[in-house]
Short mmCIF file of C-alpha atoms in Angstrom, two decimals:
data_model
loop_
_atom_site.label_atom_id
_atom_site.label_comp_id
_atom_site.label_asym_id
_atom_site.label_seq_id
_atom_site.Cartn_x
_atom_site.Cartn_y
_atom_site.Cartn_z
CA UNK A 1329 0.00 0.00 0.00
CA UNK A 1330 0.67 3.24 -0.99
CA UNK A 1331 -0.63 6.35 -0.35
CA UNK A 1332 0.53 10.01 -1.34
CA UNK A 1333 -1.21 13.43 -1.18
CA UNK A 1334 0.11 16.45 -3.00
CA UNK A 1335 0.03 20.41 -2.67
CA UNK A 1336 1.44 23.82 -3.12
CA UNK A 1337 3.32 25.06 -0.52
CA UNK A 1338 5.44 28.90 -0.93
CA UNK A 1339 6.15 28.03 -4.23
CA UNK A 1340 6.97 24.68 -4.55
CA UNK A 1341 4.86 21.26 -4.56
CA UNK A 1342 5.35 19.08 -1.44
CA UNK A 1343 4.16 15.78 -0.14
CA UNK A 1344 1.35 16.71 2.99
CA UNK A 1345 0.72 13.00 3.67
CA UNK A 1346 2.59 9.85 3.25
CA UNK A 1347 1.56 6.38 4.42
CA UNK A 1348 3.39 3.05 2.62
CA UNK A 1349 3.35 -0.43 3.55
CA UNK A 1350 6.02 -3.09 2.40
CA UNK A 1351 6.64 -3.96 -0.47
CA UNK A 1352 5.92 -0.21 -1.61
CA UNK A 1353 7.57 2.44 -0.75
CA UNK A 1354 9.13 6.40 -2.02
CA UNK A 1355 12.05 7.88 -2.48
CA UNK A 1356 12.32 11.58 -0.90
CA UNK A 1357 11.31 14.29 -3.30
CA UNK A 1358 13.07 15.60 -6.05
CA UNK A 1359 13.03 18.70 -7.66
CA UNK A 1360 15.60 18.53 -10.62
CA UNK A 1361 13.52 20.97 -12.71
CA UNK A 1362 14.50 23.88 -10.26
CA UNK A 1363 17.92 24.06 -11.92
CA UNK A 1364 16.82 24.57 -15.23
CA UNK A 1365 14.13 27.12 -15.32
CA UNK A 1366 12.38 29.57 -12.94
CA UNK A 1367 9.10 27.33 -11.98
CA UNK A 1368 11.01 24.03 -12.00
CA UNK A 1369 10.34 23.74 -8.63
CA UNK A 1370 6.74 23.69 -8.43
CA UNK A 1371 6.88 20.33 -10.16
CA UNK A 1372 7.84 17.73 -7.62
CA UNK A 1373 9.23 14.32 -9.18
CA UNK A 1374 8.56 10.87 -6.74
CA UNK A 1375 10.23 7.35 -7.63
CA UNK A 1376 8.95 4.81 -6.43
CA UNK A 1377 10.45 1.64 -5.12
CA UNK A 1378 9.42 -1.77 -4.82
CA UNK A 1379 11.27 -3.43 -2.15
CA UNK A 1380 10.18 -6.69 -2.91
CA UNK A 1381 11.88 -7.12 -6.65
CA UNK A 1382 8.69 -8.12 -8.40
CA UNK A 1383 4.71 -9.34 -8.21
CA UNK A 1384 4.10 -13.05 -7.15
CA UNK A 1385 0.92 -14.68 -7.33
CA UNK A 1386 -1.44 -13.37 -4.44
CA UNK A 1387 -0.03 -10.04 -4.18
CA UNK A 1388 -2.29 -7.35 -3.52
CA UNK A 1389 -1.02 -3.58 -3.73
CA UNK A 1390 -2.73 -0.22 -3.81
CA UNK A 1391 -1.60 3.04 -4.87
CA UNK A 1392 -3.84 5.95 -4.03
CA UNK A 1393 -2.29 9.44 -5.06
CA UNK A 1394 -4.50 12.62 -4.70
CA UNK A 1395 -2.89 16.24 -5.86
CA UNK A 1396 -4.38 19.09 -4.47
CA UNK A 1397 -5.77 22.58 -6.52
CA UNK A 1398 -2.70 23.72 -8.33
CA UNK A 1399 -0.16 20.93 -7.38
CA UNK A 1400 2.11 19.56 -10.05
CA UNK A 1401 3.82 15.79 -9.90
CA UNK A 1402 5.95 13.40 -11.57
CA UNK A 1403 5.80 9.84 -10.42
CA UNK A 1404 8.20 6.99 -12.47
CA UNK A 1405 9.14 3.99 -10.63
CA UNK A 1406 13.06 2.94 -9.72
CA UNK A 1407 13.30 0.19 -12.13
CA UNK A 1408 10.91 -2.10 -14.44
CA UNK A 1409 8.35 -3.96 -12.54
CA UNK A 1410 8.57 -7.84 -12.92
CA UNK A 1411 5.46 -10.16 -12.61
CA UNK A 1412 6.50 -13.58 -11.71
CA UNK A 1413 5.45 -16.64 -12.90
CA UNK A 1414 2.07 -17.47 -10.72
CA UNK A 1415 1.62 -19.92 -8.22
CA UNK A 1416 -1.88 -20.40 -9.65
CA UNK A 1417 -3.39 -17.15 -7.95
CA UNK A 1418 -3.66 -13.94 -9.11
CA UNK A 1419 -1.59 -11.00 -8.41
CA UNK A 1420 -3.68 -7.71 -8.96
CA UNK A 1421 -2.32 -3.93 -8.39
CA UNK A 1422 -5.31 -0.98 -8.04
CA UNK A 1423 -4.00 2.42 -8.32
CA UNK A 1424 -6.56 5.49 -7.78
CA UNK A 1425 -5.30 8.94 -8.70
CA UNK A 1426 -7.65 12.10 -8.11
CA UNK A 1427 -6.70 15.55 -9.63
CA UNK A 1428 -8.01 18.56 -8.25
CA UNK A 1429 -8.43 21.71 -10.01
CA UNK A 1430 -5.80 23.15 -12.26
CA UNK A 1431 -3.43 20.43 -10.81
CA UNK A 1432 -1.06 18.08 -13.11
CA UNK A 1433 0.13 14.59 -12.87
CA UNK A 1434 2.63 12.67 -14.85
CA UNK A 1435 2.11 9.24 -14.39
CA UNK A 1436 5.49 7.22 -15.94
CA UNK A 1437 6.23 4.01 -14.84
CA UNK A 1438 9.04 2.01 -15.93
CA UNK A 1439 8.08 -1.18 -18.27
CA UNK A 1440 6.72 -3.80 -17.32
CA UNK A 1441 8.02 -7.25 -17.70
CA UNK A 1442 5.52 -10.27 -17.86
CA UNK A 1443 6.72 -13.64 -17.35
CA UNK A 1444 5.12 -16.70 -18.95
CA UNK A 1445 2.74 -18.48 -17.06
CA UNK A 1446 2.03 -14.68 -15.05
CA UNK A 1447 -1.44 -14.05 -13.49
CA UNK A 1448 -1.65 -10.62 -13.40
CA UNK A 1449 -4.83 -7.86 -13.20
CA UNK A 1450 -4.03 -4.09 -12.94
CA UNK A 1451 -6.86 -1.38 -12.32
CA UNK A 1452 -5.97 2.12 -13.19
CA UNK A 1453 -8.50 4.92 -12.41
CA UNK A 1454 -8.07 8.92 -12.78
CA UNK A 1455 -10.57 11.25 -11.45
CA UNK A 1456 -10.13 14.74 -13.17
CA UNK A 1457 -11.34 17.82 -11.76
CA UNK A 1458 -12.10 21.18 -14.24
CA UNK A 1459 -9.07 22.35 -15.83
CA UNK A 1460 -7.27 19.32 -14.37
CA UNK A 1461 -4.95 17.26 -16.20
CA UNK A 1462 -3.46 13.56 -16.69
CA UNK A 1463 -0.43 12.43 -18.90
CA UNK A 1464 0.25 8.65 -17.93
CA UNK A 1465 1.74 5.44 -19.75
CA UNK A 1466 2.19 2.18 -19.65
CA UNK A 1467 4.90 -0.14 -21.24
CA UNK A 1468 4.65 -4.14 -21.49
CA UNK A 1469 6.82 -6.47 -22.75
CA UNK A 1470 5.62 -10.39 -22.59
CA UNK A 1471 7.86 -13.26 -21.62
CA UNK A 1472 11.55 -12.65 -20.59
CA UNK A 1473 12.32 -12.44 -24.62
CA UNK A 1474 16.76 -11.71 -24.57
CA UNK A 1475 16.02 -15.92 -23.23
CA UNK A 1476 13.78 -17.02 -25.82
CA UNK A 1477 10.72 -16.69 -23.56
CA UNK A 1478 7.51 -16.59 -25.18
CA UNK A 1479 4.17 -15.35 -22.88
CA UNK A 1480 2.01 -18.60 -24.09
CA UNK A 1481 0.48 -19.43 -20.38
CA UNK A 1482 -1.15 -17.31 -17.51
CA UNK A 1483 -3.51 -14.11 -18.23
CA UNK A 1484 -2.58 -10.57 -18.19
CA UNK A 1485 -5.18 -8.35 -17.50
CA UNK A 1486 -5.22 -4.20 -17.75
CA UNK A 1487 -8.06 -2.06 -16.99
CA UNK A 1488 -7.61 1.99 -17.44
CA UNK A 1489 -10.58 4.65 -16.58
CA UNK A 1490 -10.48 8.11 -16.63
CA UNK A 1491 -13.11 10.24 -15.89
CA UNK A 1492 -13.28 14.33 -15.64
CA UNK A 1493 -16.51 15.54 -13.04
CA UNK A 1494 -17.92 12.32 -13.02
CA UNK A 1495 -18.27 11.96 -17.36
CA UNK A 1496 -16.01 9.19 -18.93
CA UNK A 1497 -13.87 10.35 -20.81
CA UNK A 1498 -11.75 7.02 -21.56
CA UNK A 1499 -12.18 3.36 -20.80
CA UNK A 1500 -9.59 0.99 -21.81
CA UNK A 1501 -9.61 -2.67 -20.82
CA UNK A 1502 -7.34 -5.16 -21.83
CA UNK A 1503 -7.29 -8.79 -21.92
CA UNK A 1504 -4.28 -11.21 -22.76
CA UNK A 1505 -4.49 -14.92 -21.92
CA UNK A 1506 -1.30 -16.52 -22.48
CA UNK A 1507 -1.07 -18.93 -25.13
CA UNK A 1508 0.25 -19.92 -29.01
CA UNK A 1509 -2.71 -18.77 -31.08
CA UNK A 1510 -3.05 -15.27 -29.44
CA UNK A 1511 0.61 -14.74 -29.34
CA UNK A 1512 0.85 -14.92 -32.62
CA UNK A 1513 -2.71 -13.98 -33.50
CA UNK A 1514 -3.46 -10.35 -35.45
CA UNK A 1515 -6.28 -9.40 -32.68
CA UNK A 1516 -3.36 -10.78 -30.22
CA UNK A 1517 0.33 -10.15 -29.97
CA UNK A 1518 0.92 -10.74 -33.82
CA UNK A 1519 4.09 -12.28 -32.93
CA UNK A 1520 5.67 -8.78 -31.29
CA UNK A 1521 6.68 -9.01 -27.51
CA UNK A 1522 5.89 -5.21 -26.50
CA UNK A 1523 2.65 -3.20 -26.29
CA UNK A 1524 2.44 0.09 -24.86
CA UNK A 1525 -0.30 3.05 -24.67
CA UNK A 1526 0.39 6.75 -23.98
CA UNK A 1527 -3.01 8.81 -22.54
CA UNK A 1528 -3.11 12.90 -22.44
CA UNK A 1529 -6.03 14.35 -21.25
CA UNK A 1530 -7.19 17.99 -19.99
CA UNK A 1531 -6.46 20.07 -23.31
CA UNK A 1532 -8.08 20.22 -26.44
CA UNK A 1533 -5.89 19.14 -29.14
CA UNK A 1534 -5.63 20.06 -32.63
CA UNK A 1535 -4.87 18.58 -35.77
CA UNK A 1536 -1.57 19.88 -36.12
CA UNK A 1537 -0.42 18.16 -32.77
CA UNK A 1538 -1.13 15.27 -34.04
CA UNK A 1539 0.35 15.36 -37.14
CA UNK A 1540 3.15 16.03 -34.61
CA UNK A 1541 3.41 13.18 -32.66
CA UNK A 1542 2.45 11.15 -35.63
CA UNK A 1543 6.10 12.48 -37.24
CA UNK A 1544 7.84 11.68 -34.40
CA UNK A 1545 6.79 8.11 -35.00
CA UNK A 1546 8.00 8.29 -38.90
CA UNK A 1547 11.43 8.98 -37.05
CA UNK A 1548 11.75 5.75 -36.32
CA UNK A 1549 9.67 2.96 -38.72
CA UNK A 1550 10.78 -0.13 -37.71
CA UNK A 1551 8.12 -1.44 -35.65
CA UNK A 1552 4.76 -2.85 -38.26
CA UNK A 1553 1.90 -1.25 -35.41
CA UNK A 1554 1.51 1.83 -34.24
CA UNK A 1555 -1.69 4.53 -34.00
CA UNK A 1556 -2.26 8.18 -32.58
CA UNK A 1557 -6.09 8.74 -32.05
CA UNK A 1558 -7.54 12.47 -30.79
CA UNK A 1559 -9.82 11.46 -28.21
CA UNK A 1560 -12.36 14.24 -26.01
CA UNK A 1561 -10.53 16.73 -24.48
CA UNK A 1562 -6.90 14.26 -25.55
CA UNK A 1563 -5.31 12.03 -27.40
CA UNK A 1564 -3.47 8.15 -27.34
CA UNK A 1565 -0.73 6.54 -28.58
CA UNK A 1566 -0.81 3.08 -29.32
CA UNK A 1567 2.38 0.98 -29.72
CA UNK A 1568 2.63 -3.03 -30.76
CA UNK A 1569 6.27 -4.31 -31.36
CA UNK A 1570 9.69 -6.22 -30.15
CA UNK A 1571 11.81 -2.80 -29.02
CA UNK A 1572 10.75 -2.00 -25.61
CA UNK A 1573 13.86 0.77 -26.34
CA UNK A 1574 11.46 2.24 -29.43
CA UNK A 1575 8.44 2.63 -28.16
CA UNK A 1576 9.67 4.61 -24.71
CA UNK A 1577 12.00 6.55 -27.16
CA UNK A 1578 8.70 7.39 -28.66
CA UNK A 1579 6.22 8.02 -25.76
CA UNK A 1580 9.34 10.45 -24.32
CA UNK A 1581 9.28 12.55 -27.32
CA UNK A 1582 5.56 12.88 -27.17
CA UNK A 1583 5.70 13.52 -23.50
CA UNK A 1584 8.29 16.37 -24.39
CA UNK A 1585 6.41 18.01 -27.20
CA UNK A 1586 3.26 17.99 -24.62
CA UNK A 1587 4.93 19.68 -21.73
CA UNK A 1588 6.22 22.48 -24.15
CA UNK A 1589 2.94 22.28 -25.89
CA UNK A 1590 0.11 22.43 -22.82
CA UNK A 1591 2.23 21.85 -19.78
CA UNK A 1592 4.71 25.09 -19.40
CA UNK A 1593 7.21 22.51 -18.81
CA UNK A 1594 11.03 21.94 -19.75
CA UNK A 1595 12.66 19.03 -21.23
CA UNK A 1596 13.89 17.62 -17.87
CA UNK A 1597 14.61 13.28 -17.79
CA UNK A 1598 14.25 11.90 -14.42
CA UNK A 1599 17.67 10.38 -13.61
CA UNK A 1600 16.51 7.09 -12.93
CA UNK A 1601 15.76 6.46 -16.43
CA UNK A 1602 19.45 6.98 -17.48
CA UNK A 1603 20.91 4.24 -14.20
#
């Protein structure tokens, strides 16, 4: 369990309230965005650790994170998460995030590796308030592939919804059972280890920044699958491929356009990403 609350204090974002519970737990806060421009530090940056190593079958976490009016935070985890091969019960992870008025999250986890014969169900919901907004992804790759590993047993599960004053304004879920025929089935994993999906919501977006992000994309074509799609009041990106180095390449140069673009942001990595 783990539970943060965010808000403004003289100038800066801070944490108000904290309670964890093993295997979860957070770094101290960061502010690396200070050093580079004059309202860096109003965005605070949180890692998160899991103690543990990785998900076994039976786990049960919770993540609750709520930012106040005018708060700004990036969360990213310490390393990619590992799901273990179950024991024959499911592992499931619930993460609630609420946004309060003109308050921003970034929600960017490191990937997510799925071993074969996993059991895994994640529910991810965002409450939005007016002029609130969410930028989040998510990064899989199935089966430990660099040994050959193919995800052809267990179930993978995903369910995303994100809702602004009580309307929906996206509802994603997901459903993988492991085995040959969906692996390598076109409504399955065609083959490709790696999915991923990129959300921004809370702006309007035009045209043009989407022909954007879509050209960030052409920058790098070797992957066969991969979709940009304006949604109410946001957009997705949609990845399917082996490179779990292509599509984050891709989902951080989105992210970076859309903190110049809507967020008043720089162009700042978290460290962790480079370790």
């Amino acid at each position: 369990m783990l539970n943060l609350t965010y808000a403004p204090r003289q100038g800066k974002t801070v944490i108000v309230e904290q309670k964890n519970q093993a295997p979860l737990k957070v770094q101290r806060p960061l502010y690396p965005e200070a050093q580079t421009h004059a309202e860096g530090q109003k965005i605070c940056h949180s890692i998160i650790l899991h103690t543990a190593g990785g998900v076994v079958g039976g786990d049960r976490l919770s993540c609750n994170f709520d930012l106040q009016p005018n708060s700004q935070a990036l969360i990213t985890t310490a390393a990619a998460s590992k799901i273990y091969r179950s024991n024959g019960i499911q592992a499931r992870q619930k993460i609630e995030i609420n946004i309060d008025e003109r308050a921003c999250l970034e929600w960017l986890p490191q990937e997510t590796i799925v071993f074969n014969a996993a059991d895994y169900h994640q529910d991810l919901r965002v409450n939005l308030a007016s002029n609130a907004s969410f930028l989040g992804w998510e990064i899989n790759r199935f089966g430990r592939t660099a040994r050959g590993e193919k995800f052809v047993q267990g179930n993978w599960r995903s369910h995303t919804e994100i809702y602004q004053e009580g309307t929906p304004l996206w509802i994603d879920r997901q459903w993988l059972p492991g085995s040959e025929e969906i692996f390598h089935s076109p409504n399955g994993l065609a083959g490709q280890a790696v999915i991923g999906s990129l959300i921004f919501v809370g702006n309007t977006i035009s045209k043009d920044i989407v022909e954007q992000v879509r050209s960030l994309w052409k920058s790098n074509p070797q992957s066969p699958t991969s979709g940009v799609t304006r949604l109410n009041n946001g957009f997705l990106c949609r990845y399917r491929g082996n490179s779990t180095a292509e599509v984050r390449n891709w989902f951080i140069s989105v992210w970076l356009l859309l903190r110049t673009s809507f967020l008043n942001r720089g162009s700042s990595v978290p460290r962790v990403w480079l370790l």
